[in-house]
Tab-separated table of C-alpha atoms and ligand atoms in Angstrom:
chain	number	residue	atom	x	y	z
A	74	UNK	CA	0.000	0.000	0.000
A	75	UNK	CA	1.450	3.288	-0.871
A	76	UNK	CA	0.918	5.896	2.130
A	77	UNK	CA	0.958	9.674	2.715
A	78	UNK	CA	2.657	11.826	0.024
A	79	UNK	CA	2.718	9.991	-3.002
A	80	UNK	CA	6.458	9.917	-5.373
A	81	UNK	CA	6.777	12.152	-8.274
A	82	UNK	CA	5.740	10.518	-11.055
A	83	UNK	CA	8.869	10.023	-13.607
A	84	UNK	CA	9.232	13.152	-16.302
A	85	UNK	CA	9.935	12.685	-19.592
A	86	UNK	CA	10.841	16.525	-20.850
A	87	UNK	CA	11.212	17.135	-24.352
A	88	UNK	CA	12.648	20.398	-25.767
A	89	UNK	CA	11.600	20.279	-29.574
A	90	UNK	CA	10.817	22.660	-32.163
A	91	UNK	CA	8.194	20.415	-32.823
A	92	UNK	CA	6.008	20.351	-29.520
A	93	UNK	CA	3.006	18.959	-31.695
A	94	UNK	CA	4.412	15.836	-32.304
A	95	UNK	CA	4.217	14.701	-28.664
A	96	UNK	CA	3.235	12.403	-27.140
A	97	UNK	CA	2.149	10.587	-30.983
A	98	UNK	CA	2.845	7.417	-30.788
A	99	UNK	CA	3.728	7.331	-27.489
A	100	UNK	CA	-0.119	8.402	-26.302
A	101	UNK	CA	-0.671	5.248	-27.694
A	102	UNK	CA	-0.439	1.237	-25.742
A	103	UNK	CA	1.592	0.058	-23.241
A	104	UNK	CA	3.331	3.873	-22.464
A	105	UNK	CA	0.208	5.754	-23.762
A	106	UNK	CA	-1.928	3.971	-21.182
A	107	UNK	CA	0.657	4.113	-18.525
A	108	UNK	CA	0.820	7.767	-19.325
A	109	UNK	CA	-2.911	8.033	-18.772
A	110	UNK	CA	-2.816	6.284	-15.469
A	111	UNK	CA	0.116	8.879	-14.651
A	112	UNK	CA	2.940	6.330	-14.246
A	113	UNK	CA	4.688	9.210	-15.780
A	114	UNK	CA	4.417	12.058	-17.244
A	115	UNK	CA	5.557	14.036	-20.529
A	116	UNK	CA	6.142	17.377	-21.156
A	117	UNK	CA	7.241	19.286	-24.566
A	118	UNK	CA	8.363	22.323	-24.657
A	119	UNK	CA	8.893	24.365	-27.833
A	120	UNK	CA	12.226	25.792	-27.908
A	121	UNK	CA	10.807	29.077	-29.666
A	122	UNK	CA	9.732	30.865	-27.000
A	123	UNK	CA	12.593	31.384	-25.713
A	124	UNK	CA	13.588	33.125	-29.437
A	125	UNK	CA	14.879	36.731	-28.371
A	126	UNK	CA	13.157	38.889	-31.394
A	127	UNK	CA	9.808	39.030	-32.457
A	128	UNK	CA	10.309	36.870	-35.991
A	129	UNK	CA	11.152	33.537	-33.177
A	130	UNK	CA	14.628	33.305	-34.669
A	131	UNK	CA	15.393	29.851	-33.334
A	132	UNK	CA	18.549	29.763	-35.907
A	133	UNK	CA	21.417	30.913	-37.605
A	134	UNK	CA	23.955	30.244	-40.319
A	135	UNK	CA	27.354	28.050	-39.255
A	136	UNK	CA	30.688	29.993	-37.964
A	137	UNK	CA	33.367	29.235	-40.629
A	138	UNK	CA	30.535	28.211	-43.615
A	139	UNK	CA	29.062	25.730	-44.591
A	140	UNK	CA	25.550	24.164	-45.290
A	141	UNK	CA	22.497	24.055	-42.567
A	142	UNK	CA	21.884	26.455	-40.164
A	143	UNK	CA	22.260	25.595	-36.452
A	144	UNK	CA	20.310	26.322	-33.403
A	145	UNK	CA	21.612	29.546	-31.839
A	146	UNK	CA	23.365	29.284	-28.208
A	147	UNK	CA	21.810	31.669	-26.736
A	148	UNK	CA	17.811	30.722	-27.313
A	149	UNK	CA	18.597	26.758	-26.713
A	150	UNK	CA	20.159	28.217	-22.991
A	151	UNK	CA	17.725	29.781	-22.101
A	152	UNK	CA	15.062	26.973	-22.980
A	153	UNK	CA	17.223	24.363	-21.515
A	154	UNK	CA	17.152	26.709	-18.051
A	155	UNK	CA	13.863	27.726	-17.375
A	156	UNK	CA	13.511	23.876	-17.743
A	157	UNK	CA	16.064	22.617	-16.268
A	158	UNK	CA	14.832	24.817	-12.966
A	159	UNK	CA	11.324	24.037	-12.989
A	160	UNK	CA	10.093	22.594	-9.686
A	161	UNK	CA	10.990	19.017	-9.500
A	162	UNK	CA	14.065	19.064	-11.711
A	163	UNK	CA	17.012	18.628	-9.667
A	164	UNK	CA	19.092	15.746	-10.925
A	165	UNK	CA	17.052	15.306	-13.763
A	166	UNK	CA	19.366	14.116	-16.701
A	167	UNK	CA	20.116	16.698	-19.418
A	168	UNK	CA	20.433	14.931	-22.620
A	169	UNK	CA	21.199	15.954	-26.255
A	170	UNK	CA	19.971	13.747	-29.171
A	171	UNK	CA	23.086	13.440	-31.368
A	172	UNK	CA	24.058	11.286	-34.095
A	173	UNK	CA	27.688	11.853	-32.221
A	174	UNK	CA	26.544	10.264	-29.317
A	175	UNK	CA	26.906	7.314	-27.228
A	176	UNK	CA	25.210	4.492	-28.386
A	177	UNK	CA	21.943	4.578	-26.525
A	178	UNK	CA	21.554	0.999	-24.542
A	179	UNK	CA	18.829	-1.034	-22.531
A	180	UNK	CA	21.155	-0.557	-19.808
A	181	UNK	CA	21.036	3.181	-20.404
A	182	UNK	CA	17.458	2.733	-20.406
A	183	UNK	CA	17.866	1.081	-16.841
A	184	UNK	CA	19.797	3.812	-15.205
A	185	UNK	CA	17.484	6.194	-16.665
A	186	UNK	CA	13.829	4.519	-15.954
A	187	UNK	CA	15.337	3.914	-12.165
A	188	UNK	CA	15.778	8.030	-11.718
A	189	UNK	CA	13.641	11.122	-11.492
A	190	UNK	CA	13.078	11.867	-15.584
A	191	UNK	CA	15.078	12.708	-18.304
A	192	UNK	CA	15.205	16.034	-20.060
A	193	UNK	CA	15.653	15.168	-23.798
A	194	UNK	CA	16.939	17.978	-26.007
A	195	UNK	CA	15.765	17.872	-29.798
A	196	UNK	CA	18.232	19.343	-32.120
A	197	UNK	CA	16.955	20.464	-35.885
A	198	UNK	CA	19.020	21.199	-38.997
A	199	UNK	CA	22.650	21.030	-39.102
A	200	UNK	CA	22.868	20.663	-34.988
A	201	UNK	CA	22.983	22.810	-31.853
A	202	UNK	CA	26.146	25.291	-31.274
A	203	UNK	CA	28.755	23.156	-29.343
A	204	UNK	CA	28.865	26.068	-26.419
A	205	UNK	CA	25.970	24.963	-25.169
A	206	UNK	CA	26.474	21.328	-24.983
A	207	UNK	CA	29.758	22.248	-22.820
A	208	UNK	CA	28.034	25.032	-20.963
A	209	UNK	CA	25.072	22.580	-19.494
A	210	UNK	CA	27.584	19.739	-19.894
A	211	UNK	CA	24.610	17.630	-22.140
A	212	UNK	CA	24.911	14.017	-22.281
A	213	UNK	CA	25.003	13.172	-25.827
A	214	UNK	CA	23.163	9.966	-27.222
A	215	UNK	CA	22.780	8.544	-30.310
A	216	UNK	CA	19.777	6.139	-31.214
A	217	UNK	CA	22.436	4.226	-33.987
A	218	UNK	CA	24.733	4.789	-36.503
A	219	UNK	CA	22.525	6.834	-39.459
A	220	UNK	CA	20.926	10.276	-39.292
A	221	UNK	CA	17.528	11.637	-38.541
A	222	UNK	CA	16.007	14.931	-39.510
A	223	UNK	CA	15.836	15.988	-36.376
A	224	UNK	CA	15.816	14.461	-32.482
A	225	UNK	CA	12.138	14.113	-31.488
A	226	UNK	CA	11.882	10.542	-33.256
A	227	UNK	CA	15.289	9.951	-31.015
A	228	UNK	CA	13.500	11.215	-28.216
A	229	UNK	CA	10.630	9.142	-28.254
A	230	UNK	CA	12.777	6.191	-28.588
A	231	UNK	CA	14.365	6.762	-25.060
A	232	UNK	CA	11.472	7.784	-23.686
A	233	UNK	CA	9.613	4.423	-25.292
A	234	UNK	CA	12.159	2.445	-23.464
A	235	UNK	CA	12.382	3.917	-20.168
A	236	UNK	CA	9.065	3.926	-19.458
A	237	UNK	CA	7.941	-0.081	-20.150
A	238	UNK	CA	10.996	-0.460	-17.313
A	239	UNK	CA	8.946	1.737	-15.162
A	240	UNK	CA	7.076	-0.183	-12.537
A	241	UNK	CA	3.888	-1.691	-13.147
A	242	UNK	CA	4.058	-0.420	-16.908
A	243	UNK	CA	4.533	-4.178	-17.971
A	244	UNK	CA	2.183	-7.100	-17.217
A	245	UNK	CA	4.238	-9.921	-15.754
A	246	UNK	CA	7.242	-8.489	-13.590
A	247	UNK	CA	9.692	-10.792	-15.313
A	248	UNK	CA	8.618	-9.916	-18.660
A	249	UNK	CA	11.915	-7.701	-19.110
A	250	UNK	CA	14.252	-10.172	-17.488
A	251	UNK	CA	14.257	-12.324	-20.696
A	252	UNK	CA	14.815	-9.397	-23.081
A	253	UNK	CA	17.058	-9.150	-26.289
A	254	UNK	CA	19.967	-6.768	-24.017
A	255	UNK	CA	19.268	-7.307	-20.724
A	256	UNK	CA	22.024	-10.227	-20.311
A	257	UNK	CA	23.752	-9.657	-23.355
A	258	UNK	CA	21.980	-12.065	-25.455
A	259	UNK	CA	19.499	-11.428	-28.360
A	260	UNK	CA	15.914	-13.330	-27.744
A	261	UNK	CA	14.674	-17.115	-28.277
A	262	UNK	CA	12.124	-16.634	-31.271
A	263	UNK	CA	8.174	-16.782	-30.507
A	264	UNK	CA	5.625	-18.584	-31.760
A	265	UNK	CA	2.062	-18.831	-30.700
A	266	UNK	CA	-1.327	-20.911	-32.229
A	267	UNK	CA	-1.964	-22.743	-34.722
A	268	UNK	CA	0.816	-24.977	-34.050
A	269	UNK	CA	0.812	-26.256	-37.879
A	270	UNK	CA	0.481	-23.385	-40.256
A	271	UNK	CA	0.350	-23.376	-44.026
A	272	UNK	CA	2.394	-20.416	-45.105
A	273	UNK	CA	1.717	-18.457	-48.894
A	274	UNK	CA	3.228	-21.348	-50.267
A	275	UNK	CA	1.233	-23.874	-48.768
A	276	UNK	CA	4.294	-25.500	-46.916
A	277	UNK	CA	3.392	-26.365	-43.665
A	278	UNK	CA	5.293	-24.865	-40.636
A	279	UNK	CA	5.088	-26.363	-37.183
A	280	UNK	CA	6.312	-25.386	-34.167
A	281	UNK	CA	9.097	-26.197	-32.538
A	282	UNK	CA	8.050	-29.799	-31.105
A	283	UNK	CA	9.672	-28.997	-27.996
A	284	UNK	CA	7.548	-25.804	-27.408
A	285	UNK	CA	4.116	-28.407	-27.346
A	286	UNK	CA	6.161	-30.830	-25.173
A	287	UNK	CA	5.107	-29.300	-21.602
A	288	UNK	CA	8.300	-29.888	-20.248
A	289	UNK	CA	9.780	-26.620	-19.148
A	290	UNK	CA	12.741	-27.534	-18.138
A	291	UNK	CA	13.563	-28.775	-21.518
A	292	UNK	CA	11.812	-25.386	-23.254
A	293	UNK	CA	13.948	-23.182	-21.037
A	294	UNK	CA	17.154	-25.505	-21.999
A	295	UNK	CA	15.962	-25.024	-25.662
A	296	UNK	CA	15.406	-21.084	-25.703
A	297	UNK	CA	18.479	-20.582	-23.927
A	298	UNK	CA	20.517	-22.471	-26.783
A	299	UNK	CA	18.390	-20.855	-29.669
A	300	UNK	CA	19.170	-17.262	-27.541
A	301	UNK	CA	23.393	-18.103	-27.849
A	302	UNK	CA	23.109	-19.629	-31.219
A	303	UNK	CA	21.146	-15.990	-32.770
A	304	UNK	CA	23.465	-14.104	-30.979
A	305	UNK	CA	26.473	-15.511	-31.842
A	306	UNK	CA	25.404	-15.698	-35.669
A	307	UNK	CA	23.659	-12.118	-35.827
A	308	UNK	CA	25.569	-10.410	-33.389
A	309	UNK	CA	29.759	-11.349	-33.188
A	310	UNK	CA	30.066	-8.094	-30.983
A	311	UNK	CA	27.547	-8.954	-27.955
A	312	UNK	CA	28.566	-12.449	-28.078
A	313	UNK	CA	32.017	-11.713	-27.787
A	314	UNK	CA	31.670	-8.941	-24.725
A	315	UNK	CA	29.496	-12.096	-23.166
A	316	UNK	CA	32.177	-14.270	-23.439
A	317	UNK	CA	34.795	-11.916	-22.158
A	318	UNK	CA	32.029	-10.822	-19.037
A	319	UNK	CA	31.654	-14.768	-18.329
A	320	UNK	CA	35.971	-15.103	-18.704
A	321	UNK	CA	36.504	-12.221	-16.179
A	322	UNK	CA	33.837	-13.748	-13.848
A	323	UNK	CA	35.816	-17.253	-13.540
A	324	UNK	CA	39.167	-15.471	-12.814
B	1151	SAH	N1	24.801	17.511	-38.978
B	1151	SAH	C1	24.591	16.462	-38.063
B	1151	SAH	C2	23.220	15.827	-38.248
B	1151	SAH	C3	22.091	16.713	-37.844
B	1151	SAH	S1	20.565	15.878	-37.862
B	1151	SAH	C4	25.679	15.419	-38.210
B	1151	SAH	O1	26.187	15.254	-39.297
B	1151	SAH	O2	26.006	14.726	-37.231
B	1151	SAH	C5	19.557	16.962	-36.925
B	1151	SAH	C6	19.261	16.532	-35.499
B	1151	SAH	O3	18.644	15.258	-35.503
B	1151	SAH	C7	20.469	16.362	-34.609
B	1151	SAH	O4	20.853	17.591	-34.029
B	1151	SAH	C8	19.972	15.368	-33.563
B	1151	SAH	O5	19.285	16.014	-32.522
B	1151	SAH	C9	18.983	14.525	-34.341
B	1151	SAH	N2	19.543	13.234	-34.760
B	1151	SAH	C10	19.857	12.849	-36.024
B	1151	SAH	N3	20.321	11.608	-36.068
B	1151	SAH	C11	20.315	11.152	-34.809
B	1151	SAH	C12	20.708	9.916	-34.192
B	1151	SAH	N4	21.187	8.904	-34.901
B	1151	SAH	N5	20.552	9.794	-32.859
B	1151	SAH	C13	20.071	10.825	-32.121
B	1151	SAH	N6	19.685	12.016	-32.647
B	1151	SAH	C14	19.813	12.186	-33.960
């Protein structure tokens, strides 16, 4: 039973140019409904009105040439503080969406989903002025190796996996434990009824006789195989950082 004051909910805070195209798909299943209930809550804030003239400049051309234009220091500041001190935002993670980044990760995801919120900034164009990444010392992440429009997509894919980690956002408890990531392994593949079915070719597929068996023992022995087998095949580099975790653990 939860008593007295209840906790802050967790705070996904988006700084976009774009505030319209929140929460989209994320109003929508598992973290739409959780966002409903108020197992956390999301908040975008359009970097323009923080824009210093009355034309909402939010950008200018690049120092030293070049294509693009780039969001101007001074504007993205002054968004990023009046955020940043809103009530309930101390140690809230300041983060820049950034093809430069590090690699986002479920166990980024973890550390994230297990704290207060995250404040997600949203560049657009060619990028945001470097200054201001030093001066609010951003934490740059990239959602993979290829390059977006802009950082809201990014955005909603960190705030997508934070908050099915957040309690009570997924149906069985364990439903996470078992994850492609979450040991280093990629998952055992599904299958669900008709056990025998007749794909567009007419061949007939049936499951994995082991799956009908009822022995679970023998399933779990099975997935765990078909989980080291994928990886290894599809995956060289998380199968080789498993095998140097499980050499280091031995020693
Ligand atoms: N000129 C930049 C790309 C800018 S794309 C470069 O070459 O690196 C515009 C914005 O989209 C970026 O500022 C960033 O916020 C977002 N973005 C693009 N690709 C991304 C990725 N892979 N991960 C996270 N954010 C990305």
């Amino acid at each position: 039973m939860r008593q007295g004051v209840a906790p802050p909910v967790w705070t996904a805070t988006a700084l976009t140019l774009f505030p319209e195209m929140f929460p989209g798909p994320l109003g929508e299943s598992l973290a739409g409904r959780a966002l409903k209930e108020g197992v956390w809550s999301l908040e975008a804030v359009d970097i323009r009105r923080f824009a210093k003239d009355r034309h909402g400049t939010v950008d200018d051309a690049p120092f030293g040439g070049g294509a693009g234009m780039v969001l101007k220091p001074d504007v993205l500041s002054a968004a990023i503080e009046a955020v940043a001190q809103a009530p309930g935002m101390a140690g809230v993670p300041k983060v820049l969406l950034s093809p430069r980044g590090a690699p986002f990760s479920q166990a980024r995801g973890r550390e994230l989903a297990a704290g207060p919120g995250v404040l997600l900034v949203c560049g657009r164009f060619e990028g945001v002025d470097e200054r201001v990444i030093e001066a609010h010392a951003l934490e740059e992440i990239s959602v993979g190796d290829f390059v977006l429009s802009g950082g809201e997509i990014a955005a909603m894919a960190v705030m997508d996996c934070c908050v099915r980690l957040l309690p009570g956002v997924m149906g069985a408890p364990d439903s996470a434990s078992e994850e492609s990531f979450e040991d280093g392994l990629l998952e055992y593949p599904h299958y669900t009824r008709p056990a025998t079915w007749a794909g567009p070719d007419g061949t007939e597929r049936r499951v994995p006789e082991v799956l009908v068996s009822g022995h679970h023992g023998k399933v779990a022995t099975w997935r765990m195989q078909q989980r080291e087998e994928i990886t290894r095949r599809r995956r060289p580099d998380l199968w080789a950082a498993r095998r140097t975790a499980a050499g280091n653990e031995e020693k």
